[in-house]
CSV table of C-alpha atoms in Angstrom, one decimal:
chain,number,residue,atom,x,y,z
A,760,UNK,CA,9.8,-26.7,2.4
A,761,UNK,CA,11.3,-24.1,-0.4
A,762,UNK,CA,11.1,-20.2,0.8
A,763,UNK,CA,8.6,-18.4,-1.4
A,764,UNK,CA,10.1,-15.8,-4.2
A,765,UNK,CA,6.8,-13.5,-5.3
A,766,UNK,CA,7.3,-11.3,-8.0
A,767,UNK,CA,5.7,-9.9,-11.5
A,768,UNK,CA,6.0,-8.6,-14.3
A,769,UNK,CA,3.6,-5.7,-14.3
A,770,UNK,CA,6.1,-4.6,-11.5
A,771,UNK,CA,8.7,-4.1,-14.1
A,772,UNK,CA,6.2,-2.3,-16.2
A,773,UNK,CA,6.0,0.9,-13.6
A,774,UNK,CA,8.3,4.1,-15.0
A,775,UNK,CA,8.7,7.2,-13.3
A,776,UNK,CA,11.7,8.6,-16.2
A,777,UNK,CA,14.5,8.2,-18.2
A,778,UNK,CA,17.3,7.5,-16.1
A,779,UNK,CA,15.5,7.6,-13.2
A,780,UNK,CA,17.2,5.3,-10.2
A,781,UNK,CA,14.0,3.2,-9.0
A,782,UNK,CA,13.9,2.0,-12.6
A,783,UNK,CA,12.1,-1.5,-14.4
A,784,UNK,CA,15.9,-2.6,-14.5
A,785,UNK,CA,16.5,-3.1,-10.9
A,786,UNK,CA,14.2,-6.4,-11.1
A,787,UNK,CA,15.9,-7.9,-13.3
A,788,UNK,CA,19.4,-7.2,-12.2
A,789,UNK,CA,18.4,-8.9,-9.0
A,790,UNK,CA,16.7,-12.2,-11.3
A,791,UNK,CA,19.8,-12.5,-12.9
A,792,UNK,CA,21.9,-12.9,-10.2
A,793,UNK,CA,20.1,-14.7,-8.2
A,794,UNK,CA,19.4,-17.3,-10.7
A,795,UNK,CA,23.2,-17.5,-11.7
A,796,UNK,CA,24.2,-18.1,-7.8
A,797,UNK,CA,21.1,-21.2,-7.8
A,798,UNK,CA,19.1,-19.1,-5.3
A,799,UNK,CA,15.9,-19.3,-7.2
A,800,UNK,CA,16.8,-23.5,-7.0
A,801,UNK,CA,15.8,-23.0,-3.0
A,802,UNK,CA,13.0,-21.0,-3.6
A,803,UNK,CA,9.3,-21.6,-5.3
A,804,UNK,CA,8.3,-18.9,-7.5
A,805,UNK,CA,5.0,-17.1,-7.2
A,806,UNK,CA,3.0,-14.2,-9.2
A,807,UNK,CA,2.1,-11.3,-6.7
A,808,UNK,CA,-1.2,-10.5,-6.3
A,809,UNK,CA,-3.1,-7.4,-6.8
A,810,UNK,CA,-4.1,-6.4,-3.4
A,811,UNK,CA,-7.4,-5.6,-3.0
A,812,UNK,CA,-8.9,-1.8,-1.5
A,813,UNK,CA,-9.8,-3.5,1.9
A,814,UNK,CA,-6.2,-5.1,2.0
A,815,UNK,CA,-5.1,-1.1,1.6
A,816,UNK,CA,-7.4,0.3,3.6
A,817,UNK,CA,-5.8,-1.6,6.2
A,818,UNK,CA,-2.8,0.7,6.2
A,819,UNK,CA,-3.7,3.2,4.4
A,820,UNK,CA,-7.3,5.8,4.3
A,821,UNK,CA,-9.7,4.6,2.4
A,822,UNK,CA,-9.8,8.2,0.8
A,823,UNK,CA,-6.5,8.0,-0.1
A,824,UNK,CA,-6.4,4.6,-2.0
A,825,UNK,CA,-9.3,5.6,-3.7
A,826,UNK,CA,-7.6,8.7,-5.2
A,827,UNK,CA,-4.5,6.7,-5.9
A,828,UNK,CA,-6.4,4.3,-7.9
A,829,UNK,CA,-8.2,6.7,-9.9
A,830,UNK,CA,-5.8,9.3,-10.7
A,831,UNK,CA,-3.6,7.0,-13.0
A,832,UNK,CA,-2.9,8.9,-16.6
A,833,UNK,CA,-4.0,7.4,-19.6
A,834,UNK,CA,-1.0,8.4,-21.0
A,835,UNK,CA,2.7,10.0,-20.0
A,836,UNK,CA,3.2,10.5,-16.5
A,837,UNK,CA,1.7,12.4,-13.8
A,838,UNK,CA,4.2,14.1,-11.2
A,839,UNK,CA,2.9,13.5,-7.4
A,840,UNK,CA,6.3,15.0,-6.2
A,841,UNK,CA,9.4,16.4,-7.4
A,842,UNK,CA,11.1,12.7,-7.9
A,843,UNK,CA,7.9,10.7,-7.7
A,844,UNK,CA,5.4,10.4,-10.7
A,845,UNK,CA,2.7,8.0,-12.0
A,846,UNK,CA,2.8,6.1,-15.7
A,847,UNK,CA,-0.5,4.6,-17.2
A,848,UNK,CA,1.3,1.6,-15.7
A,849,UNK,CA,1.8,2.4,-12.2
A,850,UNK,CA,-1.6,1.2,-10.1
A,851,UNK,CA,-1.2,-2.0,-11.3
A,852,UNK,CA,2.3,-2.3,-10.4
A,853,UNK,CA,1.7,-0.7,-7.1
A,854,UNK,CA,-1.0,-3.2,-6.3
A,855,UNK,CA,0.6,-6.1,-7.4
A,856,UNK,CA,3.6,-5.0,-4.7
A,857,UNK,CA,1.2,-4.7,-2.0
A,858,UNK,CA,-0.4,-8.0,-3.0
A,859,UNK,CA,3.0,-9.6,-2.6
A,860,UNK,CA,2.9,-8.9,1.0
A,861,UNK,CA,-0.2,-10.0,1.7
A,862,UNK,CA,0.7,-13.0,-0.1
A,863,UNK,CA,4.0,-13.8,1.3
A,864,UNK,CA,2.3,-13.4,4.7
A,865,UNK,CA,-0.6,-15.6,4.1
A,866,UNK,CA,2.1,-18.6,2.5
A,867,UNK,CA,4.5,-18.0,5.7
A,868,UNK,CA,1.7,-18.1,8.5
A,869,UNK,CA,0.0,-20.7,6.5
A,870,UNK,CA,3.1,-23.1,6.8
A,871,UNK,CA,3.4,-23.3,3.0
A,872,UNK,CA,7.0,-21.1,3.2
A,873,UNK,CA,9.2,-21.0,6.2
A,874,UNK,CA,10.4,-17.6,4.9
A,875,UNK,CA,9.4,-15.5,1.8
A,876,UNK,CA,11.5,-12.5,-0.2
A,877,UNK,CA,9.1,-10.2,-2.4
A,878,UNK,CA,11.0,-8.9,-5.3
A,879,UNK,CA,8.4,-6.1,-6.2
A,880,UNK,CA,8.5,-2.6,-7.5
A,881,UNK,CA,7.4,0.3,-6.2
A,882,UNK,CA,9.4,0.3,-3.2
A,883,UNK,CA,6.8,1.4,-0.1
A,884,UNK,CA,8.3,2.3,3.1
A,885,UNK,CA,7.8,6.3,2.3
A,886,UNK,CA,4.1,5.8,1.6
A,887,UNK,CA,2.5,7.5,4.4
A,888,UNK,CA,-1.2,6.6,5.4
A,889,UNK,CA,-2.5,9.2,3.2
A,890,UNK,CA,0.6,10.4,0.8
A,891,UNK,CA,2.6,9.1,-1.8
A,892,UNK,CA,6.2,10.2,-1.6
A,893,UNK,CA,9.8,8.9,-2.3
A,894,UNK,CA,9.2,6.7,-5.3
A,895,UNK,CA,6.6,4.9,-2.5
A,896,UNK,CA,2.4,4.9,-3.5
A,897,UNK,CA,1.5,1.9,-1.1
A,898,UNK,CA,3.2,0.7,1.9
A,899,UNK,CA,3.7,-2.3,0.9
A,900,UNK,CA,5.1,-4.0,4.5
A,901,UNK,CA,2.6,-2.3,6.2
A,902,UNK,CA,0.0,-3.4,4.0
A,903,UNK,CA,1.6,-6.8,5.0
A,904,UNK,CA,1.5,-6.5,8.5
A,905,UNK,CA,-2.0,-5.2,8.7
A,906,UNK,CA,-3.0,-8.3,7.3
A,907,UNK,CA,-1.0,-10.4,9.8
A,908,UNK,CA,-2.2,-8.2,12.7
A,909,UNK,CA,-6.2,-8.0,11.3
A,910,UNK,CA,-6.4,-11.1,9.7
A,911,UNK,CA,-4.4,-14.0,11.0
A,912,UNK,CA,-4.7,-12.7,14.6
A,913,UNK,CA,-1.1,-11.9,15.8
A,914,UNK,CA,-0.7,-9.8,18.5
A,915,UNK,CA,3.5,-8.9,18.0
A,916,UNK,CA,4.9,-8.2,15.0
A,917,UNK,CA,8.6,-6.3,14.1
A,918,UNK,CA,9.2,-4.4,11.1
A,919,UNK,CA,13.2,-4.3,10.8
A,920,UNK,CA,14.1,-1.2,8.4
A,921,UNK,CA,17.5,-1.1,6.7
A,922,UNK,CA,17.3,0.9,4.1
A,923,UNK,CA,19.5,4.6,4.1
A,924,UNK,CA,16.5,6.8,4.1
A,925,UNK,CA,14.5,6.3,7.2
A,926,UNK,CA,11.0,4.8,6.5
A,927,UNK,CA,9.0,7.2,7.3
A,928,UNK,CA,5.7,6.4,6.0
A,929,UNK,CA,6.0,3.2,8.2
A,930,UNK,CA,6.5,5.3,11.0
A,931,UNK,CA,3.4,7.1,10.3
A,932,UNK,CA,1.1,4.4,9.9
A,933,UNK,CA,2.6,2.4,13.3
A,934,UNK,CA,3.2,5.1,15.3
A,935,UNK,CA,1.6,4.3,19.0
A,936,UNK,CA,0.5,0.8,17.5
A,937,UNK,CA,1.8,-1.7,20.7
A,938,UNK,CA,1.5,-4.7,17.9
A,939,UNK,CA,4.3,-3.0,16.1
A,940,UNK,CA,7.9,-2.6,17.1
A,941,UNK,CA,9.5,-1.3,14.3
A,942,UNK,CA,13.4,-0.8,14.3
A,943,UNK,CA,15.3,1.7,12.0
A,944,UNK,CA,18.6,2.1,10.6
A,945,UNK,CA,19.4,4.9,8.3
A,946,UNK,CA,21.5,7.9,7.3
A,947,UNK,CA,21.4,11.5,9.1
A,948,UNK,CA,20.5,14.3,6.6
A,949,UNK,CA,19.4,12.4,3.9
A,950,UNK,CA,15.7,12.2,2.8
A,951,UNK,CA,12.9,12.3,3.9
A,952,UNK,CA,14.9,14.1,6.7
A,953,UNK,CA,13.5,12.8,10.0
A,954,UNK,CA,13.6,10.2,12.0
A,955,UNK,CA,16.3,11.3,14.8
A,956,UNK,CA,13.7,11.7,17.0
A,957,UNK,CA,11.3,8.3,17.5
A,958,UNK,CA,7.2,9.5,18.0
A,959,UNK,CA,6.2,6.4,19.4
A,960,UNK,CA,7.6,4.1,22.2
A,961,UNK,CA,7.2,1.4,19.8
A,962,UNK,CA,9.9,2.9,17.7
A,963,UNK,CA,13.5,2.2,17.8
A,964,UNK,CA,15.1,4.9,15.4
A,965,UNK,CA,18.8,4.9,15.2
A,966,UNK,CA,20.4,7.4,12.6
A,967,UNK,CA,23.9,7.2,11.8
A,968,UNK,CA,26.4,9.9,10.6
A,969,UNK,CA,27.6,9.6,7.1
A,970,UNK,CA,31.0,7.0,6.4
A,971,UNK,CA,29.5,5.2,9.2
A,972,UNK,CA,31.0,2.0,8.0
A,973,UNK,CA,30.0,-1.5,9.3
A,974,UNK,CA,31.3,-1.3,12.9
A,975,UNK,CA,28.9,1.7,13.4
A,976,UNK,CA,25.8,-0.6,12.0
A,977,UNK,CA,26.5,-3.2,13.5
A,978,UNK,CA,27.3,-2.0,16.7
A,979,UNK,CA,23.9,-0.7,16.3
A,980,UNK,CA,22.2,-3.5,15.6
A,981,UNK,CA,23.6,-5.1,18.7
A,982,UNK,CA,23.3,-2.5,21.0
A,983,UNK,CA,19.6,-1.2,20.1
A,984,UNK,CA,17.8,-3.7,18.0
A,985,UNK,CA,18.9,-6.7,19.2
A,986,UNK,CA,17.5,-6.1,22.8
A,987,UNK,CA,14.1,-4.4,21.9
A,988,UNK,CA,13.4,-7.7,19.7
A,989,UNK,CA,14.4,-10.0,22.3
A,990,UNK,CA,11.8,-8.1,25.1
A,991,UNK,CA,8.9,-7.8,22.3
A,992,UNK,CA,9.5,-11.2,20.8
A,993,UNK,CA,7.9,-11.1,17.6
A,994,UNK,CA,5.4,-13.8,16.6
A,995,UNK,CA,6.5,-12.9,12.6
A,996,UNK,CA,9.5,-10.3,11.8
A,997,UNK,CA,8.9,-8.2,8.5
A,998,UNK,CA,12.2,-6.7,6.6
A,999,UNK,CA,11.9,-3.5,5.0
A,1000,UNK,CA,15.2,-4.5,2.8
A,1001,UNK,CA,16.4,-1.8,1.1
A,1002,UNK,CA,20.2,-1.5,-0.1
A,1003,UNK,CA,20.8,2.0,-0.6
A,1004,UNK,CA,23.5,2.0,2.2
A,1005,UNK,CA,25.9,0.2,0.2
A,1006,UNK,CA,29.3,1.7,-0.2
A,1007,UNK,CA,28.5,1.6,-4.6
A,1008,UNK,CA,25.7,3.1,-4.3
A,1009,UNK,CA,25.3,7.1,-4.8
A,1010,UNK,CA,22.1,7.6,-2.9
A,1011,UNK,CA,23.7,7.3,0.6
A,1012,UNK,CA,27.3,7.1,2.0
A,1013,UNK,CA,26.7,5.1,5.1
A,1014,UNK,CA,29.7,2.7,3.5
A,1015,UNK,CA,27.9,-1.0,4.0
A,1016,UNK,CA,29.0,-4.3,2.1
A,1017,UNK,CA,27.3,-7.8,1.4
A,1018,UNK,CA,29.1,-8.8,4.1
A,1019,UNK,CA,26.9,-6.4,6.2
A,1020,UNK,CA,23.3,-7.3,5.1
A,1021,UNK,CA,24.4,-11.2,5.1
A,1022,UNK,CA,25.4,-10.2,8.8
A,1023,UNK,CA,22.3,-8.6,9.9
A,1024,UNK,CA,20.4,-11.2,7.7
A,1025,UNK,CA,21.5,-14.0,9.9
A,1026,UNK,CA,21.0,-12.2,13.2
A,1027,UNK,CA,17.3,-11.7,12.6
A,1028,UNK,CA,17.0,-15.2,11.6
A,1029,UNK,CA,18.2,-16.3,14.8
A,1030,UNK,CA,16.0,-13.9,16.8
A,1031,UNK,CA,13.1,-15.4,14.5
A,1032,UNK,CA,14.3,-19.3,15.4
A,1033,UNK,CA,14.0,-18.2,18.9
A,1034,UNK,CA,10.6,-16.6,18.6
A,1035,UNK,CA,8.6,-17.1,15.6
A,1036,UNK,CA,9.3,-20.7,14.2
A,1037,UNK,CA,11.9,-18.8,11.7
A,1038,UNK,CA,8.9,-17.1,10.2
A,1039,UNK,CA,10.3,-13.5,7.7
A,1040,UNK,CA,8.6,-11.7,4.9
A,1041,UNK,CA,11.3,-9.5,3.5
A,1042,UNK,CA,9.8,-6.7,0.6
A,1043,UNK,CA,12.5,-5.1,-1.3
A,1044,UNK,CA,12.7,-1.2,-1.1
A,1045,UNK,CA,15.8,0.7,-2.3
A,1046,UNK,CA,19.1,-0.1,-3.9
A,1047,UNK,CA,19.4,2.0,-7.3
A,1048,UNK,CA,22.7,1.0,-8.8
A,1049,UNK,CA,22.4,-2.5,-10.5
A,1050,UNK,CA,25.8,-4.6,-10.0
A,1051,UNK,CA,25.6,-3.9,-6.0
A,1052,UNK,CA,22.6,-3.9,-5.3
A,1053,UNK,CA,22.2,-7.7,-7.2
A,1054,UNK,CA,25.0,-8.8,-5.1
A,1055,UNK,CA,23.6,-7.6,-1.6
A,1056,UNK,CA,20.0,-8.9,-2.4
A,1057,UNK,CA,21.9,-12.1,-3.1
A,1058,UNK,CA,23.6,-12.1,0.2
A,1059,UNK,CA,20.7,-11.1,2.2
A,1060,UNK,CA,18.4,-14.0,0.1
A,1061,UNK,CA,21.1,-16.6,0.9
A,1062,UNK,CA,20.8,-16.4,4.9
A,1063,UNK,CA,16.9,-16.4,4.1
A,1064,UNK,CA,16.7,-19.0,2.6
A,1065,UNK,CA,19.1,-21.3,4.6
A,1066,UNK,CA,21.5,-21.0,1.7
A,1067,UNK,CA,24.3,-20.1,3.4
């Protein structure tokens, strides 16, 4: 049984400005690569979705996706904050990354994937439940885990977030949720500029000082993560991948390599073999500069997919 790869092209389609980092380019970067290396040879491709308004409402107020959905210009772009803006384009590319998580969940719970990676644009992890911000207009994992939790019935679910920029939309739709134990790694100082202090005790939020490095991380990982998945045992784990923290990559300066997210990669799959029949629906947030950002989505895909 092949892991699932969901993607499409309307994601591709979503603009926010010239030279902006969380641009149409990063899909394709990560295609590329990972079609080059045989990945996609392990995998079974799939269109994304377009979620639906009760999928988002899940996650999200219903006020708030109705605004979203009707506020798209017909034409240029509309700014929602100072490094976040709409194109005519960007609704349908926001829904069909939302319906890539629902998707993925319903293929991995349905025993038709063991393990599925959405390669979708927006990124969603700074989507609060009722605010775009951060490049983020949906949540897409949490859109995702609703759906697992409302739907299909599970009680436990973990959202692991490695991205350099703390996910604090995530945070704001789980907070106080028991179902959800979501774990965070992430820079100190950088945007959105919280997260040191964890509001829920369903929250394991571990910021790291800049030039961390790997032994920092993973330290981390083994000290913190590892112990609050092992007590919660998740019945499904949910990756907010982003990439940002790589050591190429300008947005952060945490210092990580490939050799980092392969690492962390393969200790989540062996806390899902132990709990969850191997079951993870990874959604790809940041990672804005092409070459490493390719090569660590590659690395991370690899242990997925029991390439490695």
């Amino acid at each position: 049984m092949l892991a699932a790869f969901i993607t499409h092209a309307d994601c591709a389609r979503h603009e926010m400005a010239p030279q902006h980092p969380e641009c149409p380019e990063r899909l394709g970067a990560i295609h590329d690569l990972l079609l080059v290396k045989g990945l996609l040879d392990y995998m079974n491709p799939y269109d994304a979705p377009l979620a639906t308004p009760q999928q988002l409402a899940r996650a999200h107020s219903a006020m708030y996706v109705q605004e979203l959905l009707a506020s798209a210009p017909a034409e240029g772009h509309r700014q929602v904050d100072p490094d976040t803006a709409m194109c005519p384009h960007t609704v349908q590319a926001a829904l069909r990354a939302a319906g890539a998580a629902v998707q993925a969940t319903d293929l991995v719970l349905g025993g038709e994937a063991p393990t599925a990676f959405c390669c979708v644009r927006p990124p969603g992890h700074h989507a609060e439940r009722a605010a775009a911000m951060g490049f983020c207009f949906f949540n897409n994992v949490a859109v995702g885990i609703r759906h697992a939790l409302d739907v299909h019935g599970l009680q436990r679910v973990a959202l692991i977030d490695f991205d350099v920029h703390h996910g604090n939309g995530s945070e704001d739709i789980f907070r106080g949720d028991e179902r959800v134990l979501m774990c965070s790694i992430f820079e100190r100082g950088l945007y959105p500029f919280n997260g040191d202090q964890a509001t829920g005790p369903n929250m394991v939020n571990v910021g790291l000082p800049s030039r961390s490095g790997s032994e920092a991380f993973r330290a981390a990982v083994n000290g913190q993560w590892l112990p609050a998945l092992e007590a919660f045992r998740p019945q499904l784990i949910y990756v907010s991948a982003g990439f940002d923290a790589h050591r190429e990559d300008d947005m952060g300066n945490l210092g990580l390599v490939e050799a980092d997210y392969e690492w962390v990669t393969r200790q989540l799959m062996a806390v899902a073999g132990r709990h969850c029949g191997g079951r993870i629906v990874s959604c790809l947030e940041g990672g804005y500069v092409l070459s490493p950002l390719a090569r660590s989505v590659a690395a991370h895909v690899k242990v997925l997919i029991g390439a490695d």
